[in-house]
C-alpha positions as MATLAB code, in Angstrom:
seq = 'XXXXXXXXXXXXXXXXXXXXXXXXXXXXXXXXXXXXXXXXXXXXXXXXXXXXXXXXXXXXXXXXXXX';
ca = [
      65.282  101.693   53.991;
      65.866  104.392   56.520;
      63.131  105.470   58.736;
      62.930  109.185   59.987;
      59.800  109.960   62.040;
      56.872  109.393   59.520;
      59.092  109.171   56.614;
      60.514  106.065   54.813;
      63.694  106.865   52.747;
      64.742  104.274   50.199;
      68.007  104.788   48.368;
      67.893  102.871   45.072;
      71.079  104.008   43.602;
      73.827  106.498   44.449;
      76.600  107.653   42.072;
      79.750  109.470   42.686;
      81.115  111.743   39.862;
      84.499  110.440   38.828;
      85.746  113.866   37.930;
      84.464  115.813   40.988;
      84.676  113.468   44.078;
      82.430  115.991   45.997;
      79.377  115.595   43.584;
      76.897  112.786   44.003;
      73.591  111.887   42.585;
      71.088  109.511   44.219;
      67.769  107.923   43.216;
      65.411  108.344   46.245;
      61.874  107.015   47.085;
      60.373  108.832   49.951;
      57.043  107.658   51.484;
      54.928  109.233   54.131;
      54.168  106.472   56.607;
      51.100  108.095   58.211;
      49.285  108.610   54.912;
      50.913  105.469   53.202;
      51.539  107.583   50.199;
      54.675  108.139   48.102;
      55.781  111.841   48.213;
      58.822  111.737   45.899;
      60.488  109.325   43.414;
      63.353  110.737   41.475;
      67.061  111.881   41.408;
      68.552  114.198   44.015;
      71.806  115.994   43.174;
      74.288  117.152   45.781;
      75.592  120.074   43.873;
      72.647  121.449   41.795;
      69.883  121.257   44.482;
      67.610  123.648   42.346;
      67.239  120.935   39.835;
      66.463  118.286   42.228;
      64.640  119.409   45.209;
      62.138  117.481   47.239;
      58.988  119.755   47.734;
      57.485  118.954   51.130;
      56.118  121.345   53.773;
      57.789  119.576   56.698;
      60.903  117.705   55.408;
      64.037  119.091   53.599;
      66.030  116.398   51.942;
      69.692  117.096   50.942;
      72.259  114.647   49.519;
      75.637  114.833   51.420;
      77.443  111.631   50.376;
      77.261  108.210   48.906;
      78.392  105.241   50.851;
];
């Protein structure tokens, strides 16, 4: 789990595309630590961000790479 300010970021799985090595998908769980509430659970894509955006008024989450 990564901690950024009031946000817990848990990466459950991260997948690299075997045909396009610059394309990734990750299953993320985001939790607001102040409110003790989950704000996002789902897949985030590196290439097609319009399909997998995290909607939050403060935070913008973008997948850059899988390690």
